[in-house]
mmCIF file of C-alpha atoms in Angstrom:
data_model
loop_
_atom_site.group_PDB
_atom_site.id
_atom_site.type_symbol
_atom_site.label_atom_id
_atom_site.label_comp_id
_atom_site.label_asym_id
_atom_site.label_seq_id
_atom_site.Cartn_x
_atom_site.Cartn_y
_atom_site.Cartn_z
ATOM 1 C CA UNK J 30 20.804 -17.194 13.565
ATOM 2 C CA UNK J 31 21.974 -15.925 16.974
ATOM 3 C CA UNK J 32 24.221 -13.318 14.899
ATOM 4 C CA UNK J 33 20.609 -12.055 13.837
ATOM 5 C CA UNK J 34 18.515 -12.006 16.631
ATOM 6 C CA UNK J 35 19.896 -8.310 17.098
ATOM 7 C CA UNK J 36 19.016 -7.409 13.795
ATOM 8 C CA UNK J 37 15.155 -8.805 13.994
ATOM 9 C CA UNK J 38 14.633 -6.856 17.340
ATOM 10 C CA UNK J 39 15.601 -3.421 16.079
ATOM 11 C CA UNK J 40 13.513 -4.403 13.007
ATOM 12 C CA UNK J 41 10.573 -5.329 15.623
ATOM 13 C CA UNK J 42 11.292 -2.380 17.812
ATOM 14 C CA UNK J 43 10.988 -0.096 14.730
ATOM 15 C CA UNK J 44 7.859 -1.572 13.613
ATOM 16 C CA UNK J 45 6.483 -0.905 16.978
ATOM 17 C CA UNK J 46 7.600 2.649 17.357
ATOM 18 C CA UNK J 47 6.412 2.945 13.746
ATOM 19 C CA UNK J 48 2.737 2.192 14.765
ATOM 20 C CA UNK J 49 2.900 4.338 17.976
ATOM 21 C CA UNK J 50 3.796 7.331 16.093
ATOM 22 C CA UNK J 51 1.338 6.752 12.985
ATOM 23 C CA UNK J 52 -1.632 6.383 15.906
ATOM 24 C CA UNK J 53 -0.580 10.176 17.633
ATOM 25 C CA UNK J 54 0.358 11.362 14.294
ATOM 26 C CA UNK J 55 -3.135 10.774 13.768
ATOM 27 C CA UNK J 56 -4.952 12.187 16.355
ATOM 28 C CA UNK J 57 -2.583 14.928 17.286
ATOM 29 C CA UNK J 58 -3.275 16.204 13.469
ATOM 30 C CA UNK J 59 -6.948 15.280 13.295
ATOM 31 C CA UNK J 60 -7.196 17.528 16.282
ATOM 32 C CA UNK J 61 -5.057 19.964 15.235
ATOM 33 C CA UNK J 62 -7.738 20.082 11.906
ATOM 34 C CA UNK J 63 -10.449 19.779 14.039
ATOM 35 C CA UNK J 64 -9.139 23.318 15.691
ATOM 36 C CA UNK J 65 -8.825 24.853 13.008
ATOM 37 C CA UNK J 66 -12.384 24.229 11.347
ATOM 38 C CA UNK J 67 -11.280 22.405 8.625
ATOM 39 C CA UNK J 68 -13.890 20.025 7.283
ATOM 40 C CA UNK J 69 -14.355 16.170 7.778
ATOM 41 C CA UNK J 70 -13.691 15.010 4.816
ATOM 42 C CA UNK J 71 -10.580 16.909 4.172
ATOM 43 C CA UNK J 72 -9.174 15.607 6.985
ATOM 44 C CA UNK J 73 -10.238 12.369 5.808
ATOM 45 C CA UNK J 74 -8.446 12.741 2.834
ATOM 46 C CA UNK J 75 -5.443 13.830 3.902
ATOM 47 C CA UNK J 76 -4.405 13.313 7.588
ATOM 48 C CA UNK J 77 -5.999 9.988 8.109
ATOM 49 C CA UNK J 78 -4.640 8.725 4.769
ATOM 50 C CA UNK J 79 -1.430 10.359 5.502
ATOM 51 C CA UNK J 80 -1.539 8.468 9.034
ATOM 52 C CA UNK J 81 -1.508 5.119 7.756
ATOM 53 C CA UNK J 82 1.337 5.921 5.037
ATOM 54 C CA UNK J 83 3.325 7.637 7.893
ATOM 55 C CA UNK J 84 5.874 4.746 8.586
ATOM 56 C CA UNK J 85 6.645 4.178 4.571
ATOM 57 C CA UNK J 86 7.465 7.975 3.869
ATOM 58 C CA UNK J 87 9.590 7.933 7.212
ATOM 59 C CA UNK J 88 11.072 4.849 6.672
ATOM 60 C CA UNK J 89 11.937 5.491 2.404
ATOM 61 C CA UNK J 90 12.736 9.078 3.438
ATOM 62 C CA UNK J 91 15.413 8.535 5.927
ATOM 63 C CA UNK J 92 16.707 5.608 3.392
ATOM 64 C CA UNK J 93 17.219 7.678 0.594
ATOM 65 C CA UNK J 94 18.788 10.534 2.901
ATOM 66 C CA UNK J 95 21.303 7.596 4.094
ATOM 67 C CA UNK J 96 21.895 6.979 0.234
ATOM 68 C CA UNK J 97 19.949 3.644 1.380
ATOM 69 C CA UNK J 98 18.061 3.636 -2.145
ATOM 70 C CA UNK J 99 17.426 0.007 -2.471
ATOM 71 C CA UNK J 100 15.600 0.196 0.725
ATOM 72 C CA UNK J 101 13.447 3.749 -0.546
ATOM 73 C CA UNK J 102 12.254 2.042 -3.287
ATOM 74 C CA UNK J 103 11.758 -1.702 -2.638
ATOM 75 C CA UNK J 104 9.780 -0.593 0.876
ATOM 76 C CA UNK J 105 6.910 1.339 -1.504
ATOM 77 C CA UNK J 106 6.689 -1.456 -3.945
ATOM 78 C CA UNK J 107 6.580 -4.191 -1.351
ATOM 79 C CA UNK J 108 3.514 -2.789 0.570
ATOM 80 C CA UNK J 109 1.341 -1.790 -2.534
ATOM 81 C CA UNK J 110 1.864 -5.482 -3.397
ATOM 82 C CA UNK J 111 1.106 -6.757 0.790
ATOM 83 C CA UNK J 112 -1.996 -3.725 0.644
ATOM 84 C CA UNK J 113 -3.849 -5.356 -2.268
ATOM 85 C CA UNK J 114 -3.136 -8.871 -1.833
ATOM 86 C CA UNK J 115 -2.488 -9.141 1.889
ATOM 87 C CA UNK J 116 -4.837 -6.114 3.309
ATOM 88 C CA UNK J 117 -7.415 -6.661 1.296
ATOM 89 C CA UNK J 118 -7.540 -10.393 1.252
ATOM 90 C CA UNK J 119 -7.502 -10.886 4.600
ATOM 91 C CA UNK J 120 -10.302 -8.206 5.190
ATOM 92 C CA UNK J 121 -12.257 -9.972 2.739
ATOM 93 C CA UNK J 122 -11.907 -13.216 4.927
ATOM 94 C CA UNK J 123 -13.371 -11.871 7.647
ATOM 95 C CA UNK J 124 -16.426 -10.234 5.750
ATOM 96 C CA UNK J 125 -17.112 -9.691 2.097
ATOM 97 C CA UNK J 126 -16.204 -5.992 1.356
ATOM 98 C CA UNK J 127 -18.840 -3.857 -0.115
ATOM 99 C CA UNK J 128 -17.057 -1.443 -3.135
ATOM 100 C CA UNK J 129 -18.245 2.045 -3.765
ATOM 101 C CA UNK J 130 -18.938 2.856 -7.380
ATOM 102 C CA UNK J 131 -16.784 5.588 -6.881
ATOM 103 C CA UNK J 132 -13.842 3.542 -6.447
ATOM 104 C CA UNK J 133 -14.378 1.478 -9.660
ATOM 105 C CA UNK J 134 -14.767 4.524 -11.588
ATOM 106 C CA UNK J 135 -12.381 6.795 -10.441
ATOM 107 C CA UNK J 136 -10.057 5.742 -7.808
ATOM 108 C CA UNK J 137 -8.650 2.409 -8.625
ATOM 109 C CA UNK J 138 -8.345 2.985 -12.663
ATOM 110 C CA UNK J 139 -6.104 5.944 -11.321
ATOM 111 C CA UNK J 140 -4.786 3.849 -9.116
ATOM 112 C CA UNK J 141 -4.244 1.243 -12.810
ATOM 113 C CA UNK J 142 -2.744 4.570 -14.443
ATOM 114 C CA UNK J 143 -0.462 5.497 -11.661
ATOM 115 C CA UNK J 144 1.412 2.255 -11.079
ATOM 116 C CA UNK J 145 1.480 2.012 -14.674
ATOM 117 C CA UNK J 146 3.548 5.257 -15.041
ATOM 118 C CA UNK J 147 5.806 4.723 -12.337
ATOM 119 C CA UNK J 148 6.986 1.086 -13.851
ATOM 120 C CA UNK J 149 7.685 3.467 -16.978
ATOM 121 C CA UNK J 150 9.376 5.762 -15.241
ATOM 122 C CA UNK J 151 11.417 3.693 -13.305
ATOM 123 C CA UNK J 152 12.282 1.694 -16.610
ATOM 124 C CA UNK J 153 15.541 3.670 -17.124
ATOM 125 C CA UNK J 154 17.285 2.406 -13.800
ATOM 126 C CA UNK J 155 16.201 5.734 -11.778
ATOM 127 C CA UNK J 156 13.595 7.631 -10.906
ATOM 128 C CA UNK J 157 14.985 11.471 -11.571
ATOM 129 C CA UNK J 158 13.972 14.311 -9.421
ATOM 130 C CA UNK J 159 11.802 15.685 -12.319
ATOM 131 C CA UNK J 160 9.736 12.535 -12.264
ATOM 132 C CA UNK J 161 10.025 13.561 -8.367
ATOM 133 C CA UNK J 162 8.233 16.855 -8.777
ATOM 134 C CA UNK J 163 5.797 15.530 -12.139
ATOM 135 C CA UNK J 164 4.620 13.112 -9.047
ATOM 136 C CA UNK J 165 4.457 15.840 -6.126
ATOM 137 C CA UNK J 166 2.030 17.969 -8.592
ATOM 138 C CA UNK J 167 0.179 14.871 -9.699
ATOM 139 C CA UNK J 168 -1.141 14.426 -5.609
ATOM 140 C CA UNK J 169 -1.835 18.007 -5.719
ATOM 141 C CA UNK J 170 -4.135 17.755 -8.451
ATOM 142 C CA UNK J 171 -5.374 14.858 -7.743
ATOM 143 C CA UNK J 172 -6.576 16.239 -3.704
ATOM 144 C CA UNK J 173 -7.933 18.812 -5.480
ATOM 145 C CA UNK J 174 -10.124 16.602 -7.326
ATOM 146 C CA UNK J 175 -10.952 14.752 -4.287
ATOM 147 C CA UNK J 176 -11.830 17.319 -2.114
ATOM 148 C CA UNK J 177 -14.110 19.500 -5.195
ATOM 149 C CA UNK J 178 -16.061 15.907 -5.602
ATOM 150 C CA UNK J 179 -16.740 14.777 -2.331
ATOM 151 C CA UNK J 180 -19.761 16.134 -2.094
ATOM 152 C CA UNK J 181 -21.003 13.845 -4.459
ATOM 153 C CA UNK J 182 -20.803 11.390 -1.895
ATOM 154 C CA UNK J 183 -21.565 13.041 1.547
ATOM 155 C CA UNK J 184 -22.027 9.837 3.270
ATOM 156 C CA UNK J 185 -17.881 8.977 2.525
ATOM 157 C CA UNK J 186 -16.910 11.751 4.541
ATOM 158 C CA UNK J 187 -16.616 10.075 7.591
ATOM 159 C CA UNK J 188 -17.566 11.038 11.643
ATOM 160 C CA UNK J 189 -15.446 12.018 14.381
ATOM 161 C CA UNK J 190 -16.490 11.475 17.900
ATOM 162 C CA UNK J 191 -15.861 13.973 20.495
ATOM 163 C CA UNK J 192 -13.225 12.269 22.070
ATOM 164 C CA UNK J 193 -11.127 13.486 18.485
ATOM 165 C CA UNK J 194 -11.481 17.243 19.932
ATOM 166 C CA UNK J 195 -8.519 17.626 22.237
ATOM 167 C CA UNK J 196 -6.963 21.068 23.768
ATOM 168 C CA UNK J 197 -3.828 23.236 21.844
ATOM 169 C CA UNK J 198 -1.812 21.881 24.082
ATOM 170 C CA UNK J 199 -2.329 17.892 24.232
ATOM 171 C CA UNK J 200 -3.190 17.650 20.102
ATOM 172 C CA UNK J 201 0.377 19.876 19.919
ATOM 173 C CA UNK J 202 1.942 17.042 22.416
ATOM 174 C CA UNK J 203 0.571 14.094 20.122
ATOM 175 C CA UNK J 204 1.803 15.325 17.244
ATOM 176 C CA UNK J 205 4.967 16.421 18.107
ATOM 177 C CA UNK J 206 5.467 13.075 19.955
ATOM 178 C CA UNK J 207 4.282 11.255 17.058
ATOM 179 C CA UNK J 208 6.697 13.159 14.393
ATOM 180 C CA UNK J 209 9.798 12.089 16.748
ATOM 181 C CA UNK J 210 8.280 7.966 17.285
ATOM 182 C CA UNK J 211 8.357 7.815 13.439
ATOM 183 C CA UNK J 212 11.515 9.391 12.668
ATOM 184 C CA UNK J 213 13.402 7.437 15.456
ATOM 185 C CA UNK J 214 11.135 4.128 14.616
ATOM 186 C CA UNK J 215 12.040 4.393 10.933
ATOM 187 C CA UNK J 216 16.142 5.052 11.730
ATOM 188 C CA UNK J 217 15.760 1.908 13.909
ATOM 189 C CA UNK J 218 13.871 -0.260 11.109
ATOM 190 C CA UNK J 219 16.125 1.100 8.427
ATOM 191 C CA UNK J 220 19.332 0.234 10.248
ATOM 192 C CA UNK J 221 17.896 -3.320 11.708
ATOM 193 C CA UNK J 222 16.770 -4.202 7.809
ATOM 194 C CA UNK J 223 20.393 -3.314 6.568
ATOM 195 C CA UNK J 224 21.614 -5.542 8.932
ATOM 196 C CA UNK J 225 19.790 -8.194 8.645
ATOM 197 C CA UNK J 226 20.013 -7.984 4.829
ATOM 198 C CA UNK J 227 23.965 -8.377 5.063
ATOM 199 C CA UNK J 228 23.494 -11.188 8.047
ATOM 200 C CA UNK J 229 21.418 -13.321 5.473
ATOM 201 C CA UNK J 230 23.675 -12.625 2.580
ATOM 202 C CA UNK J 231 20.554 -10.864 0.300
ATOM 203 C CA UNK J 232 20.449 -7.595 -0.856
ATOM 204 C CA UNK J 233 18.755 -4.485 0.691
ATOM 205 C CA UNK J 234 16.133 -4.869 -1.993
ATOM 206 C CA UNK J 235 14.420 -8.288 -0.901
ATOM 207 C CA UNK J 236 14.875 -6.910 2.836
ATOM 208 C CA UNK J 237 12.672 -3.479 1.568
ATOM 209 C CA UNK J 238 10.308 -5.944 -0.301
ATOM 210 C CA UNK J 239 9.502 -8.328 2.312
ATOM 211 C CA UNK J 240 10.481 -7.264 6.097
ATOM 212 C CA UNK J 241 9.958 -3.839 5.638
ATOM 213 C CA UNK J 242 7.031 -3.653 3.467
ATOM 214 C CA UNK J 243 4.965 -5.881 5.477
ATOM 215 C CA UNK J 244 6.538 -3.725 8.870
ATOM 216 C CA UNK J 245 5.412 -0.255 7.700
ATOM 217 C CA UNK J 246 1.999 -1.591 6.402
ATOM 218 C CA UNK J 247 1.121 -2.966 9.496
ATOM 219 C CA UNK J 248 -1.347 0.131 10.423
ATOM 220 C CA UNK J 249 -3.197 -0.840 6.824
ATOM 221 C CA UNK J 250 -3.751 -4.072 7.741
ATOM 222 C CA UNK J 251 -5.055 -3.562 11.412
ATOM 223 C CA UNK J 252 -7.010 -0.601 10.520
ATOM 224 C CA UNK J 253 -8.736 -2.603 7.369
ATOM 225 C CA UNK J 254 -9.096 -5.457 9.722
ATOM 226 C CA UNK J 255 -10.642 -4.007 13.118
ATOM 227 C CA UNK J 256 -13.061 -1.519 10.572
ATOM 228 C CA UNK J 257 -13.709 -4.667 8.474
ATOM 229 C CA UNK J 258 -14.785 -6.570 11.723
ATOM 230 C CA UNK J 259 -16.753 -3.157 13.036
ATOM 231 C CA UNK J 260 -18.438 -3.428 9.270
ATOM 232 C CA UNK J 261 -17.624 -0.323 7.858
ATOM 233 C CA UNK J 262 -16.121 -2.061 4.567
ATOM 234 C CA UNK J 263 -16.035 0.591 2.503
ATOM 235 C CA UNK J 264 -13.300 2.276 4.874
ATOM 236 C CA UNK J 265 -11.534 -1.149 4.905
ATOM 237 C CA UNK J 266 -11.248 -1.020 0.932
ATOM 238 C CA UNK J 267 -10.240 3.072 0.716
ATOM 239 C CA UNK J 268 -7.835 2.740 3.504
ATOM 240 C CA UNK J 269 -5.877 -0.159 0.418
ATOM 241 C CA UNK J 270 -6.663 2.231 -2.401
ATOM 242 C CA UNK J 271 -5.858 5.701 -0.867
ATOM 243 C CA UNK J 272 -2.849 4.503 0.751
ATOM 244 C CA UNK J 273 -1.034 2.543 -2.040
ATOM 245 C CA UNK J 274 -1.491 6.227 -4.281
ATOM 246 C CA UNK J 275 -0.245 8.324 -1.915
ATOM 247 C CA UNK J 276 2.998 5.490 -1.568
ATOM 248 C CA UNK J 277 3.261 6.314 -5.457
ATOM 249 C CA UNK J 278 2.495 9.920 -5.573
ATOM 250 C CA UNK J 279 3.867 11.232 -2.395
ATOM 251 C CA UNK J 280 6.288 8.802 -1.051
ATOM 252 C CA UNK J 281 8.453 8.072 -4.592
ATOM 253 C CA UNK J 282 8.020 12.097 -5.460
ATOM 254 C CA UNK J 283 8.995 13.156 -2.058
ATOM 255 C CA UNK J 284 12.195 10.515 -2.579
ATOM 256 C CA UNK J 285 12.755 10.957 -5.925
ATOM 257 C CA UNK J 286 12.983 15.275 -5.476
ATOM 258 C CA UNK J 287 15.424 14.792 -2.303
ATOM 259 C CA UNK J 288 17.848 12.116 -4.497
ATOM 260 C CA UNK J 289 18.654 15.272 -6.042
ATOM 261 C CA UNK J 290 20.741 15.479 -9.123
ATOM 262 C CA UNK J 291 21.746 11.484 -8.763
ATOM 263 C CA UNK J 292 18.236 10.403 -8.890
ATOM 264 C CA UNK J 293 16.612 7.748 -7.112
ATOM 265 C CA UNK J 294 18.463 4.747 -8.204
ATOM 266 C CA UNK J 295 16.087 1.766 -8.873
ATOM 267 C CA UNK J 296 17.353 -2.136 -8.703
ATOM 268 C CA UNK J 297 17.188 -4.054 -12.018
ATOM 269 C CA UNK J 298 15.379 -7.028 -10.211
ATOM 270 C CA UNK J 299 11.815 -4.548 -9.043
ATOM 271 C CA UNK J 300 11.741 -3.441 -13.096
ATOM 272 C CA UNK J 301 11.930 -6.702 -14.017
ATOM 273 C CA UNK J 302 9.918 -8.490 -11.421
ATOM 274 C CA UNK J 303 8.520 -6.378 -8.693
ATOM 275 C CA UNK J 304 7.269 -3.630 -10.161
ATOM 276 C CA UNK J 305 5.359 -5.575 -13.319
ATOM 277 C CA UNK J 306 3.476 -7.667 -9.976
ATOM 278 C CA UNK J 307 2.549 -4.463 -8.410
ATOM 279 C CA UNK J 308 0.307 -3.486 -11.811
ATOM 280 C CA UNK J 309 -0.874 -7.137 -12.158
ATOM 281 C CA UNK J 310 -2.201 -6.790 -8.818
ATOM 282 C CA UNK J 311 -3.502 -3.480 -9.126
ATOM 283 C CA UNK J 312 -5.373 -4.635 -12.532
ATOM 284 C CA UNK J 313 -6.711 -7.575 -10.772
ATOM 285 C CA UNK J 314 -8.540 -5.612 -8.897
ATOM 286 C CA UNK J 315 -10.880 -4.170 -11.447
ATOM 287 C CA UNK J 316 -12.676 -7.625 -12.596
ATOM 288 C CA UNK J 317 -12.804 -8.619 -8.704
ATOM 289 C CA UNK J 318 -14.153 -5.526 -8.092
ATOM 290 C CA UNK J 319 -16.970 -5.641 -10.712
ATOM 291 C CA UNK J 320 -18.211 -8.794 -9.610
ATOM 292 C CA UNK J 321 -21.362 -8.042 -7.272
ATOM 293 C CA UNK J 322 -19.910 -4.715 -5.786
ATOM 294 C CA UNK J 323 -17.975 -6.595 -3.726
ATOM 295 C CA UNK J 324 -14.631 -8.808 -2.805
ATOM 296 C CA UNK J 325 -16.053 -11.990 -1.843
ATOM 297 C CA UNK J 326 -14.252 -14.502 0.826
ATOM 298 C CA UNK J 327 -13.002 -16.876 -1.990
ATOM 299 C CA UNK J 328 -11.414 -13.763 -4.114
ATOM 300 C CA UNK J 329 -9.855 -12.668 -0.878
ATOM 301 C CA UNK J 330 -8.733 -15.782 -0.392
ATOM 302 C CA UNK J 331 -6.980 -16.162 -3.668
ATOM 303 C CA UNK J 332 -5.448 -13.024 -3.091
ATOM 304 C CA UNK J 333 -3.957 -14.137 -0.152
ATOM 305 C CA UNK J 334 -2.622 -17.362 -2.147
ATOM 306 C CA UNK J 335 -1.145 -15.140 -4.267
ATOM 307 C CA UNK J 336 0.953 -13.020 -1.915
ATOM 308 C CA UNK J 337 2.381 -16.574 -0.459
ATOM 309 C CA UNK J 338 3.313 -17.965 -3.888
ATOM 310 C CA UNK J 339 5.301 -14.112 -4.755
ATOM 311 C CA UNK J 340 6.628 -14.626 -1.106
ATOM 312 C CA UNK J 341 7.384 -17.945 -1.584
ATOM 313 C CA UNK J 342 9.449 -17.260 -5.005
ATOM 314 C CA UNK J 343 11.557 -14.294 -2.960
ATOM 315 C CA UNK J 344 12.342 -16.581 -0.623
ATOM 316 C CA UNK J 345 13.722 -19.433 -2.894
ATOM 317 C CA UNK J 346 15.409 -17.310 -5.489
ATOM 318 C CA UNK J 347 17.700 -15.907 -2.719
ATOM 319 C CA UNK J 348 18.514 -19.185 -0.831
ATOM 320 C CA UNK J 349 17.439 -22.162 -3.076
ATOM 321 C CA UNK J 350 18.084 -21.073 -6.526
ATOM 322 C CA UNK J 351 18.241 -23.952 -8.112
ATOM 323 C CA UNK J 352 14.474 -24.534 -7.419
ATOM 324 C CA UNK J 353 13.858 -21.178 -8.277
ATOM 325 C CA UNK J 354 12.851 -22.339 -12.352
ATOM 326 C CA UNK J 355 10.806 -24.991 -11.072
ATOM 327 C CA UNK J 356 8.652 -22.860 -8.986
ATOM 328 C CA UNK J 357 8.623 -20.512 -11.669
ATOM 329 C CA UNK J 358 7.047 -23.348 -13.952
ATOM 330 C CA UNK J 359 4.459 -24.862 -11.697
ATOM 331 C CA UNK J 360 3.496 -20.880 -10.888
ATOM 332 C CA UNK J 361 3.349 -20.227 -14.128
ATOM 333 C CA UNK J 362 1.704 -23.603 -15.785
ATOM 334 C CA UNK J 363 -0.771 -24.548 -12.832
ATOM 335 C CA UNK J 364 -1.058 -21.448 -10.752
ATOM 336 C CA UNK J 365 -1.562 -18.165 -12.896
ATOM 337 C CA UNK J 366 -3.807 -19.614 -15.686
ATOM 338 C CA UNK J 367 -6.527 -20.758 -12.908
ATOM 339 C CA UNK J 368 -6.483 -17.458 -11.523
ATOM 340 C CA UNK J 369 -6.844 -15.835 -15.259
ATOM 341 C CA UNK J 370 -9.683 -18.358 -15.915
ATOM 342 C CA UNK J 371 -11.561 -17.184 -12.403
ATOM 343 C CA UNK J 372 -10.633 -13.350 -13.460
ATOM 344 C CA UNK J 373 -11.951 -13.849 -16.585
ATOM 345 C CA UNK J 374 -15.056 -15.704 -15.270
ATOM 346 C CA UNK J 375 -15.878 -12.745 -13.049
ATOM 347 C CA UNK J 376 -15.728 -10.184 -15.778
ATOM 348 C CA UNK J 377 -18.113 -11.788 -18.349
ATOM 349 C CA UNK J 378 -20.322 -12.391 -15.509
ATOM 350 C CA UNK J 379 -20.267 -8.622 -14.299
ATOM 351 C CA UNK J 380 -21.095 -7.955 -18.119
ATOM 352 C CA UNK J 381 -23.806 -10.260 -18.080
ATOM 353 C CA UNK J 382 -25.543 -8.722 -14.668
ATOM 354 C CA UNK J 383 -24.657 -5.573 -16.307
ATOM 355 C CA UNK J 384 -26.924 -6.716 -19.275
ATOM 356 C CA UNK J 385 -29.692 -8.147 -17.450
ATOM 357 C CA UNK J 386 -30.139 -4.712 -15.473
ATOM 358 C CA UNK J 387 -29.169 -7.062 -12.198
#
């Protein structure tokens, strides 16, 4: 354990430059957008979003660039799994969460689609710098689309207070120094993961899907959390959805298009496993969704159950795996078909309000 302690303080130094550099990233560019007249909810759409999914492209960026692939793609499939069960659980603990109708319509069926297509695409071992590019013009339609309908819903756009206006010169010094705290966080959290990957004798992947993950989706969480507890909800819930697409669109096409010509190679163990839990989770968030217009404290608490019983299997199928089948079992038996029955339960009871006009 001592032999690690180096190891889990670069990790926890990177995580904290990580964070630093997402908050000036943040308000250096808001500012900067400010400046420049662009309008609120552009900026909402883009820089803010792009904020909180900072330390993921940073971290899978530099990975892939340090043929550190395992890492890349195990990091972007580990926090859409922590966003929806972790993020938006334990936001949904601390006050029900209100959902937009345009979310259930639009956002998280897309969001459905789009993890759907990356497990597909990812299905032959790689993710090829073609898919790279198909993704890259996928976010530029789809910000497009954002930007031409958000009008329909002027009250989404979201405020900025005054203190968001800053001069050229300190919004250029935020954003700058935020640029250089994410690159150096994410070559420090990369390097400290890689470590402590060999130092426990698992592979890069479980590092990317656990450690990492959870690292660079720390600004999710405390952003959902602190707007959860200030009661804007619906910013709680859009933060989840708007950051785990741009982890699929921009963060795997960015990748996938600098792999080059050998692809962004893709670990057996997330097609078979990983990536199959992200879409469950994404696709149990339509029935939870439809139930009242809201995530109530129980469903985020079974969310939250959920994340501990996939953590709980990572962590026995890489040091106990001879208990790893009889975890499977009880999951599988006991676990999963409660959680069907309550998912199930919620949708026919949707339908039902849906019927009676409620």
């Amino acid at each position: 354990m001592t032999n690690l302690l180096p190891s889990l303080l670069q990790i926890l130094l990177g995580i904290l430059l990580l964070f630093g550099g997402g908050e000036l990233f943040v308000a250096g560019s808001t500012a900067v957008a400010l400046m420049l007249g662009i309008p609120q909810i552009v900026i909402g759409l883009t820089v803010v979003s792009l904020g909180t999914s900072a330390p993921e492209l940073f971290v899978s960026l530099i990975a892939t660039v340090q043929g550190k692939e395992a890492i890349a793609m195990s990091n972007v499939v580990g926090s859409n799994i922590f966003n929806v069960l972790v993020v938006l659980g334990m936001s949904a603990l601390v006050m029900p969460l209100s959902v937009r109708s345009r979310l259930v319509r639009r956002d998280v069926p897309l969001l459905v689609a789009l993890s759907m297509a990356v497990w597909g695409m990812a299905s032959g071992s790689q993710l090829t710098w073609q898919a790279g590019v198909a993704l890259l013009v996928g976010l530029l339609i789809n910000l497009v689309w954002e930007i031409r309908t958000a009008g329909e819903n002027p009250e989404e756009a979201g405020e900025f207070d005054a203190s968001e206006r800053l001069s050229a010169l300190a919004a250029g010094l935020r954003l700058l120094g935020g640029l250089a705290l994410l690159v150096v966080g994410s070559q420090v959290l990369v390097r400290g993961a890689t470590t402590a990957a060999l130092g426990l004798g698992v592979s890069q992947t479980v590092v990317g899907l656990t450690i990492v993950a959870a690292g660079t989706s720390m600004p999710e969480l405390v952003t959902s959390l602190v707007a959860t507890y200030r009661g804007k909800v619906d910013l709680a819930i859009g933060n989840v959805v708007g950051s785990n697409l741009l982890n699929l669109f921009l963060i795997l096409g960015v990748c996938a298009t600098a792999s080059g010509g050998r692809g962004l190679a893709v670990d057996p163990v997330l097609i078979q496993r990983d990536l199959p839990v992200m879409v469950v989770t994404t696709l149990a968030c339509l029935p939870i969704f439809w139930s009242h217009g809201q995530i109530t404290r129980l469903e985020g608490g079974i969310l939250v159950m959920l994340y501990a019983l996939y953590l709980g299997e990572q962590v026995l199928s890489n040091s106990v795996s001879s208990l790893t089948d009889e975890y499977r079992l009880i999951a599988l038996t006991a676990v999963v078909p409660l959680v069907l029955v309550f998912l199930v339960w919620q949708a026919l009871r949707w339908r039902h309000e849906r019927k009676a006009g409620v």
